[in-house]
Amino acid sequence: MEDERIIELYFERNENAIKETALKYGRMLRALAYGILKNHQDSEECENDTYHIAWNRIPPARPPYFAAFLGRIVRNVSFDKYDYNHADKRNAEFETSLSELESCISAGNTVEQHYDCRDTAKHISGFLRKQPAIKRIVFIRRYWYCDSISDIAAQHRFSESKVKSMLMRTRKELKKYLERQGVRI
């Protein structure tokens, strides 16, 4: 079913909206959650929470990119679940992927920084659109889907060192790009 029709079902408050969302995007949502949590049961819980949040936000929201709308929700829910599950522990793979980006992007702890982060996100999107497809895919697999270096290497039949090198170069290019755009790092 097309996204527009699924969104119309939400506006009609038809419970089939959730069923159709699950059919079309359930696998993607679970994969996103699993990339962060590395736990199937928690990933399914985050998927279900995503449907509930989408139900409460549509209407009034009418997302132009439904998959991105759902992806953002499931990531936020998964990060919250991750924080809850790991208050005293650390997930080394996830922490490593976030620390790799620290030199390029600052956290938004104040209101001003929050708006700077939104601007930074637009610049990152612009940067990624200008990259060759494979660099963009590897970058997104690592930092959006939180895939491990070994998973990315296996998926693209690269060596792990090639993936690490590609990510390092892309981060350096991103940092230079953001500095040229006037983004405070």
PDB file of C-alpha atoms in Angstrom:
ATOM      1  CA  MET A   1       0.000   0.000   0.000  1.00  0.00           C
ATOM      2  CA  GLU A   2       1.240   3.501  -0.803  1.00  0.00           C
ATOM      3  CA  ASP A   3       2.363   5.756   2.050  1.00  0.00           C
ATOM      4  CA  GLU A   4      -0.292   8.369   1.276  1.00  0.00           C
ATOM      5  CA  ARG A   5      -3.043   5.778   1.712  1.00  0.00           C
ATOM      6  CA  ILE A   6      -1.541   4.508   4.967  1.00  0.00           C
ATOM      7  CA  ILE A   7      -1.437   8.063   6.300  1.00  0.00           C
ATOM      8  CA  GLU A   8      -5.074   8.517   5.255  1.00  0.00           C
ATOM      9  CA  LEU A   9      -5.936   5.444   7.357  1.00  0.00           C
ATOM     10  CA  TYR A  10      -4.326   7.181  10.352  1.00  0.00           C
ATOM     11  CA  PHE A  11      -6.411  10.285   9.663  1.00  0.00           C
ATOM     12  CA  GLU A  12      -9.512   8.106   9.485  1.00  0.00           C
ATOM     13  CA  ARG A  13      -8.438   6.538  12.834  1.00  0.00           C
ATOM     14  CA  ASN A  14      -8.636   3.162  11.125  1.00  0.00           C
ATOM     15  CA  GLU A  15      -6.632   0.533  13.023  1.00  0.00           C
ATOM     16  CA  ASN A  16      -5.584  -0.998   9.703  1.00  0.00           C
ATOM     17  CA  ALA A  17      -3.113   1.884   9.522  1.00  0.00           C
ATOM     18  CA  ILE A  18      -0.919   0.130  12.068  1.00  0.00           C
ATOM     19  CA  LYS A  19      -1.287  -3.219  10.315  1.00  0.00           C
ATOM     20  CA  GLU A  20      -0.297  -1.708   6.963  1.00  0.00           C
ATOM     21  CA  THR A  21       2.581   0.208   8.553  1.00  0.00           C
ATOM     22  CA  ALA A  22       3.848  -3.020  10.106  1.00  0.00           C
ATOM     23  CA  LEU A  23       3.586  -4.880   6.801  1.00  0.00           C
ATOM     24  CA  LYS A  24       5.489  -2.230   4.896  1.00  0.00           C
ATOM     25  CA  TYR A  25       7.985  -0.948   7.487  1.00  0.00           C
ATOM     26  CA  GLY A  26       8.122  -3.475  10.337  1.00  0.00           C
ATOM     27  CA  ARG A  27      11.324  -5.119   9.171  1.00  0.00           C
ATOM     28  CA  MET A  28      13.063  -1.752   8.710  1.00  0.00           C
ATOM     29  CA  LEU A  29      11.975  -0.557  12.158  1.00  0.00           C
ATOM     30  CA  ARG A  30      13.176  -3.730  13.878  1.00  0.00           C
ATOM     31  CA  ALA A  31      16.507  -3.499  12.036  1.00  0.00           C
ATOM     32  CA  LEU A  32      16.996   0.115  13.101  1.00  0.00           C
ATOM     33  CA  ALA A  33      16.181  -0.714  16.713  1.00  0.00           C
ATOM     34  CA  TYR A  34      18.365  -3.824  16.666  1.00  0.00           C
ATOM     35  CA  GLY A  35      21.314  -1.827  15.327  1.00  0.00           C
ATOM     36  CA  ILE A  36      21.179   0.264  18.481  1.00  0.00           C
ATOM     37  CA  LEU A  37      20.036  -2.279  21.067  1.00  0.00           C
ATOM     38  CA  LYS A  38      21.446  -5.609  19.817  1.00  0.00           C
ATOM     39  CA  ASN A  39      18.462  -7.333  21.438  1.00  0.00           C
ATOM     40  CA  HIS A  40      15.549  -8.816  19.473  1.00  0.00           C
ATOM     41  CA  GLN A  41      12.977  -8.534  22.257  1.00  0.00           C
ATOM     42  CA  ASP A  42      13.811  -4.873  22.958  1.00  0.00           C
ATOM     43  CA  SER A  43      13.788  -4.172  19.212  1.00  0.00           C
ATOM     44  CA  GLU A  44      10.262  -5.575  18.869  1.00  0.00           C
ATOM     45  CA  GLU A  45       9.159  -3.480  21.845  1.00  0.00           C
ATOM     46  CA  CYS A  46      10.583  -0.345  20.215  1.00  0.00           C
ATOM     47  CA  GLU A  47       8.847  -1.236  16.956  1.00  0.00           C
ATOM     48  CA  ASN A  48       5.500  -1.472  18.779  1.00  0.00           C
ATOM     49  CA  ASP A  49       6.158   1.782  20.630  1.00  0.00           C
ATOM     50  CA  THR A  50       6.808   3.396  17.249  1.00  0.00           C
ATOM     51  CA  TYR A  51       3.364   2.386  15.996  1.00  0.00           C
ATOM     52  CA  HIS A  52       1.784   3.818  19.140  1.00  0.00           C
ATOM     53  CA  ILE A  53       3.654   7.118  18.787  1.00  0.00           C
ATOM     54  CA  ALA A  54       2.811   7.342  15.073  1.00  0.00           C
ATOM     55  CA  TRP A  55      -0.861   6.733  15.938  1.00  0.00           C
ATOM     56  CA  ASN A  56      -0.760   9.619  18.419  1.00  0.00           C
ATOM     57  CA  ARG A  57       1.091  12.014  16.097  1.00  0.00           C
ATOM     58  CA  ILE A  58      -0.950  11.380  12.940  1.00  0.00           C
ATOM     59  CA  PRO A  59      -3.074  13.472  12.875  1.00  0.00           C
ATOM     60  CA  PRO A  60      -2.196  16.332  13.141  1.00  0.00           C
ATOM     61  CA  ALA A  61       1.153  15.519  11.535  1.00  0.00           C
ATOM     62  CA  ARG A  62       1.145  14.582   7.854  1.00  0.00           C
ATOM     63  CA  PRO A  63       4.718  13.401   7.254  1.00  0.00           C
ATOM     64  CA  PRO A  64       5.956  13.960   3.697  1.00  0.00           C
ATOM     65  CA  TYR A  65       8.483  11.099   4.061  1.00  0.00           C
ATOM     66  CA  PHE A  66       6.714   8.412   6.049  1.00  0.00           C
ATOM     67  CA  ALA A  67       9.686   6.028   6.240  1.00  0.00           C
ATOM     68  CA  ALA A  68      11.941   8.791   7.595  1.00  0.00           C
ATOM     69  CA  PHE A  69       9.213   9.840  10.045  1.00  0.00           C
ATOM     70  CA  LEU A  70       8.979   6.283  11.384  1.00  0.00           C
ATOM     71  CA  GLY A  71      12.753   5.850  11.345  1.00  0.00           C
ATOM     72  CA  ARG A  72      13.251   8.922  13.465  1.00  0.00           C
ATOM     73  CA  ILE A  73      10.655   7.747  15.977  1.00  0.00           C
ATOM     74  CA  VAL A  74      12.111   4.246  16.295  1.00  0.00           C
ATOM     75  CA  ARG A  75      15.643   5.621  16.684  1.00  0.00           C
ATOM     76  CA  ASN A  76      14.558   7.990  19.446  1.00  0.00           C
ATOM     77  CA  VAL A  77      12.642   5.220  21.215  1.00  0.00           C
ATOM     78  CA  SER A  78      15.635   2.896  20.821  1.00  0.00           C
ATOM     79  CA  PHE A  79      18.061   5.474  22.194  1.00  0.00           C
ATOM     80  CA  ASP A  80      15.784   5.949  25.200  1.00  0.00           C
ATOM     81  CA  LYS A  81      15.628   2.183  25.688  1.00  0.00           C
ATOM     82  CA  TYR A  82      19.398   1.971  25.289  1.00  0.00           C
ATOM     83  CA  ASP A  83      19.920   4.647  27.954  1.00  0.00           C
ATOM     84  CA  TYR A  84      17.539   2.825  30.278  1.00  0.00           C
ATOM     85  CA  ASN A  85      19.180  -0.564  29.724  1.00  0.00           C
ATOM     86  CA  HIS A  86      22.738   0.713  29.949  1.00  0.00           C
ATOM     87  CA  ALA A  87      22.618   3.310  32.681  1.00  0.00           C
ATOM     88  CA  ASP A  88      25.673   1.726  34.323  1.00  0.00           C
ATOM     89  CA  LYS A  89      26.920  -0.383  31.410  1.00  0.00           C
ATOM     90  CA  ARG A  90      28.276   0.433  27.967  1.00  0.00           C
ATOM     91  CA  ASN A  91      27.690  -1.084  24.536  1.00  0.00           C
ATOM     92  CA  ALA A  92      31.204  -0.838  23.129  1.00  0.00           C
ATOM     93  CA  GLU A  93      30.189  -1.030  19.442  1.00  0.00           C
ATOM     94  CA  PHE A  94      27.492   1.632  19.758  1.00  0.00           C
ATOM     95  CA  GLU A  95      29.647   3.903  21.922  1.00  0.00           C
ATOM     96  CA  THR A  96      32.482   3.565  19.411  1.00  0.00           C
ATOM     97  CA  SER A  97      30.299   4.555  16.454  1.00  0.00           C
ATOM     98  CA  LEU A  98      29.119   7.662  18.305  1.00  0.00           C
ATOM     99  CA  SER A  99      32.596   8.631  19.471  1.00  0.00           C
ATOM    100  CA  GLU A 100      33.830   8.457  15.864  1.00  0.00           C
ATOM    101  CA  LEU A 101      31.571  11.382  15.014  1.00  0.00           C
ATOM    102  CA  GLU A 102      32.444  13.538  18.030  1.00  0.00           C
ATOM    103  CA  SER A 103      35.201  15.377  16.174  1.00  0.00           C
ATOM    104  CA  CYS A 104      32.710  16.400  13.456  1.00  0.00           C
ATOM    105  CA  ILE A 105      29.541  17.122  15.389  1.00  0.00           C
ATOM    106  CA  SER A 106      28.855  18.632  18.794  1.00  0.00           C
ATOM    107  CA  ALA A 107      25.977  17.684  21.071  1.00  0.00           C
ATOM    108  CA  GLY A 108      23.047  20.074  21.498  1.00  0.00           C
ATOM    109  CA  ASN A 109      22.575  20.586  25.216  1.00  0.00           C
ATOM    110  CA  THR A 110      21.193  24.133  25.189  1.00  0.00           C
ATOM    111  CA  VAL A 111      18.319  25.605  23.197  1.00  0.00           C
ATOM    112  CA  GLU A 112      20.768  27.464  20.967  1.00  0.00           C
ATOM    113  CA  GLN A 113      22.790  24.293  20.401  1.00  0.00           C
ATOM    114  CA  HIS A 114      19.568  22.408  19.616  1.00  0.00           C
ATOM    115  CA  TYR A 115      18.796  24.788  16.751  1.00  0.00           C
ATOM    116  CA  ASP A 116      22.438  24.635  15.645  1.00  0.00           C
ATOM    117  CA  CYS A 117      22.054  20.830  15.534  1.00  0.00           C
ATOM    118  CA  ARG A 118      19.055  21.119  13.215  1.00  0.00           C
ATOM    119  CA  ASP A 119      21.101  23.357  10.921  1.00  0.00           C
ATOM    120  CA  THR A 120      24.025  20.941  11.145  1.00  0.00           C
ATOM    121  CA  ALA A 121      21.738  18.050  10.177  1.00  0.00           C
ATOM    122  CA  LYS A 122      20.742  19.923   7.012  1.00  0.00           C
ATOM    123  CA  HIS A 123      24.398  20.488   6.161  1.00  0.00           C
ATOM    124  CA  ILE A 124      25.210  16.810   6.754  1.00  0.00           C
ATOM    125  CA  SER A 125      22.369  15.798   4.433  1.00  0.00           C
ATOM    126  CA  GLY A 126      23.684  18.187   1.796  1.00  0.00           C
ATOM    127  CA  PHE A 127      27.188  16.794   2.185  1.00  0.00           C
ATOM    128  CA  LEU A 128      26.000  13.185   1.890  1.00  0.00           C
ATOM    129  CA  ARG A 129      23.959  13.920  -1.239  1.00  0.00           C
ATOM    130  CA  LYS A 130      27.163  15.049  -2.943  1.00  0.00           C
ATOM    131  CA  GLN A 131      29.055  11.855  -2.071  1.00  0.00           C
ATOM    132  CA  PRO A 132      29.362   8.786  -4.288  1.00  0.00           C
ATOM    133  CA  ALA A 133      26.668   6.239  -3.499  1.00  0.00           C
ATOM    134  CA  ILE A 134      28.968   3.724  -1.810  1.00  0.00           C
ATOM    135  CA  LYS A 135      30.480   6.305   0.557  1.00  0.00           C
ATOM    136  CA  ARG A 136      27.007   7.545   1.433  1.00  0.00           C
ATOM    137  CA  ILE A 137      25.696   4.021   2.022  1.00  0.00           C
ATOM    138  CA  VAL A 138      28.642   3.011   4.229  1.00  0.00           C
ATOM    139  CA  PHE A 139      28.357   6.237   6.242  1.00  0.00           C
ATOM    140  CA  ILE A 140      24.614   5.816   6.757  1.00  0.00           C
ATOM    141  CA  ARG A 141      24.918   2.096   7.600  1.00  0.00           C
ATOM    142  CA  ARG A 142      27.439   2.974  10.305  1.00  0.00           C
ATOM    143  CA  TYR A 143      25.978   6.131  11.819  1.00  0.00           C
ATOM    144  CA  TRP A 144      22.231   5.834  11.162  1.00  0.00           C
ATOM    145  CA  TYR A 145      21.681   2.080  11.337  1.00  0.00           C
ATOM    146  CA  CYS A 146      24.587   1.578  13.812  1.00  0.00           C
ATOM    147  CA  ASP A 147      25.924  -1.395  11.858  1.00  0.00           C
ATOM    148  CA  SER A 148      29.276  -2.786  12.939  1.00  0.00           C
ATOM    149  CA  ILE A 149      32.370  -2.387  10.776  1.00  0.00           C
ATOM    150  CA  SER A 150      32.432  -6.155  10.189  1.00  0.00           C
ATOM    151  CA  ASP A 151      28.766  -6.218   9.089  1.00  0.00           C
ATOM    152  CA  ILE A 152      29.324  -3.376   6.630  1.00  0.00           C
ATOM    153  CA  ALA A 153      32.463  -5.044   5.282  1.00  0.00           C
ATOM    154  CA  ALA A 154      30.656  -8.356   4.784  1.00  0.00           C
ATOM    155  CA  GLN A 155      27.640  -6.697   3.171  1.00  0.00           C
ATOM    156  CA  HIS A 156      29.776  -4.890   0.568  1.00  0.00           C
ATOM    157  CA  ARG A 157      32.540  -7.505   0.282  1.00  0.00           C
ATOM    158  CA  PHE A 158      35.152  -5.022   1.553  1.00  0.00           C
ATOM    159  CA  SER A 159      37.891  -5.628   4.069  1.00  0.00           C
ATOM    160  CA  GLU A 160      37.277  -4.140   7.493  1.00  0.00           C
ATOM    161  CA  SER A 161      40.302  -1.888   7.025  1.00  0.00           C
ATOM    162  CA  LYS A 162      38.772  -0.506   3.810  1.00  0.00           C
ATOM    163  CA  VAL A 163      35.526   0.320   5.645  1.00  0.00           C
ATOM    164  CA  LYS A 164      37.429   1.966   8.505  1.00  0.00           C
ATOM    165  CA  SER A 165      39.517   3.956   6.054  1.00  0.00           C
ATOM    166  CA  MET A 166      36.464   5.002   4.032  1.00  0.00           C
ATOM    167  CA  LEU A 167      34.666   6.153   7.184  1.00  0.00           C
ATOM    168  CA  MET A 168      37.713   8.035   8.462  1.00  0.00           C
ATOM    169  CA  ARG A 169      38.131   9.887   5.152  1.00  0.00           C
ATOM    170  CA  THR A 170      34.420  10.678   4.983  1.00  0.00           C
ATOM    171  CA  ARG A 171      34.458  12.044   8.553  1.00  0.00           C
ATOM    172  CA  LYS A 172      37.453  14.253   7.722  1.00  0.00           C
ATOM    173  CA  GLU A 173      35.746  15.516   4.568  1.00  0.00           C
ATOM    174  CA  LEU A 174      32.550  16.116   6.527  1.00  0.00           C
ATOM    175  CA  LYS A 175      34.417  18.090   9.181  1.00  0.00           C
ATOM    176  CA  LYS A 176      36.058  20.311   6.524  1.00  0.00           C
ATOM    177  CA  TYR A 177      32.696  20.747   4.784  1.00  0.00           C
ATOM    178  CA  LEU A 178      30.961  21.748   8.015  1.00  0.00           C
ATOM    179  CA  GLU A 179      33.738  24.212   8.857  1.00  0.00           C
ATOM    180  CA  ARG A 180      33.385  25.811   5.394  1.00  0.00           C
ATOM    181  CA  GLN A 181      29.629  26.091   6.017  1.00  0.00           C
ATOM    182  CA  GLY A 182      30.310  27.969   9.249  1.00  0.00           C
ATOM    183  CA  VAL A 183      29.109  25.210  11.545  1.00  0.00           C
ATOM    184  CA  ARG A 184      30.596  25.456  15.031  1.00  0.00           C
ATOM    185  CA  ILE A 185      32.252  22.193  15.985  1.00  0.00           C
TER     186      ILE A 185
END
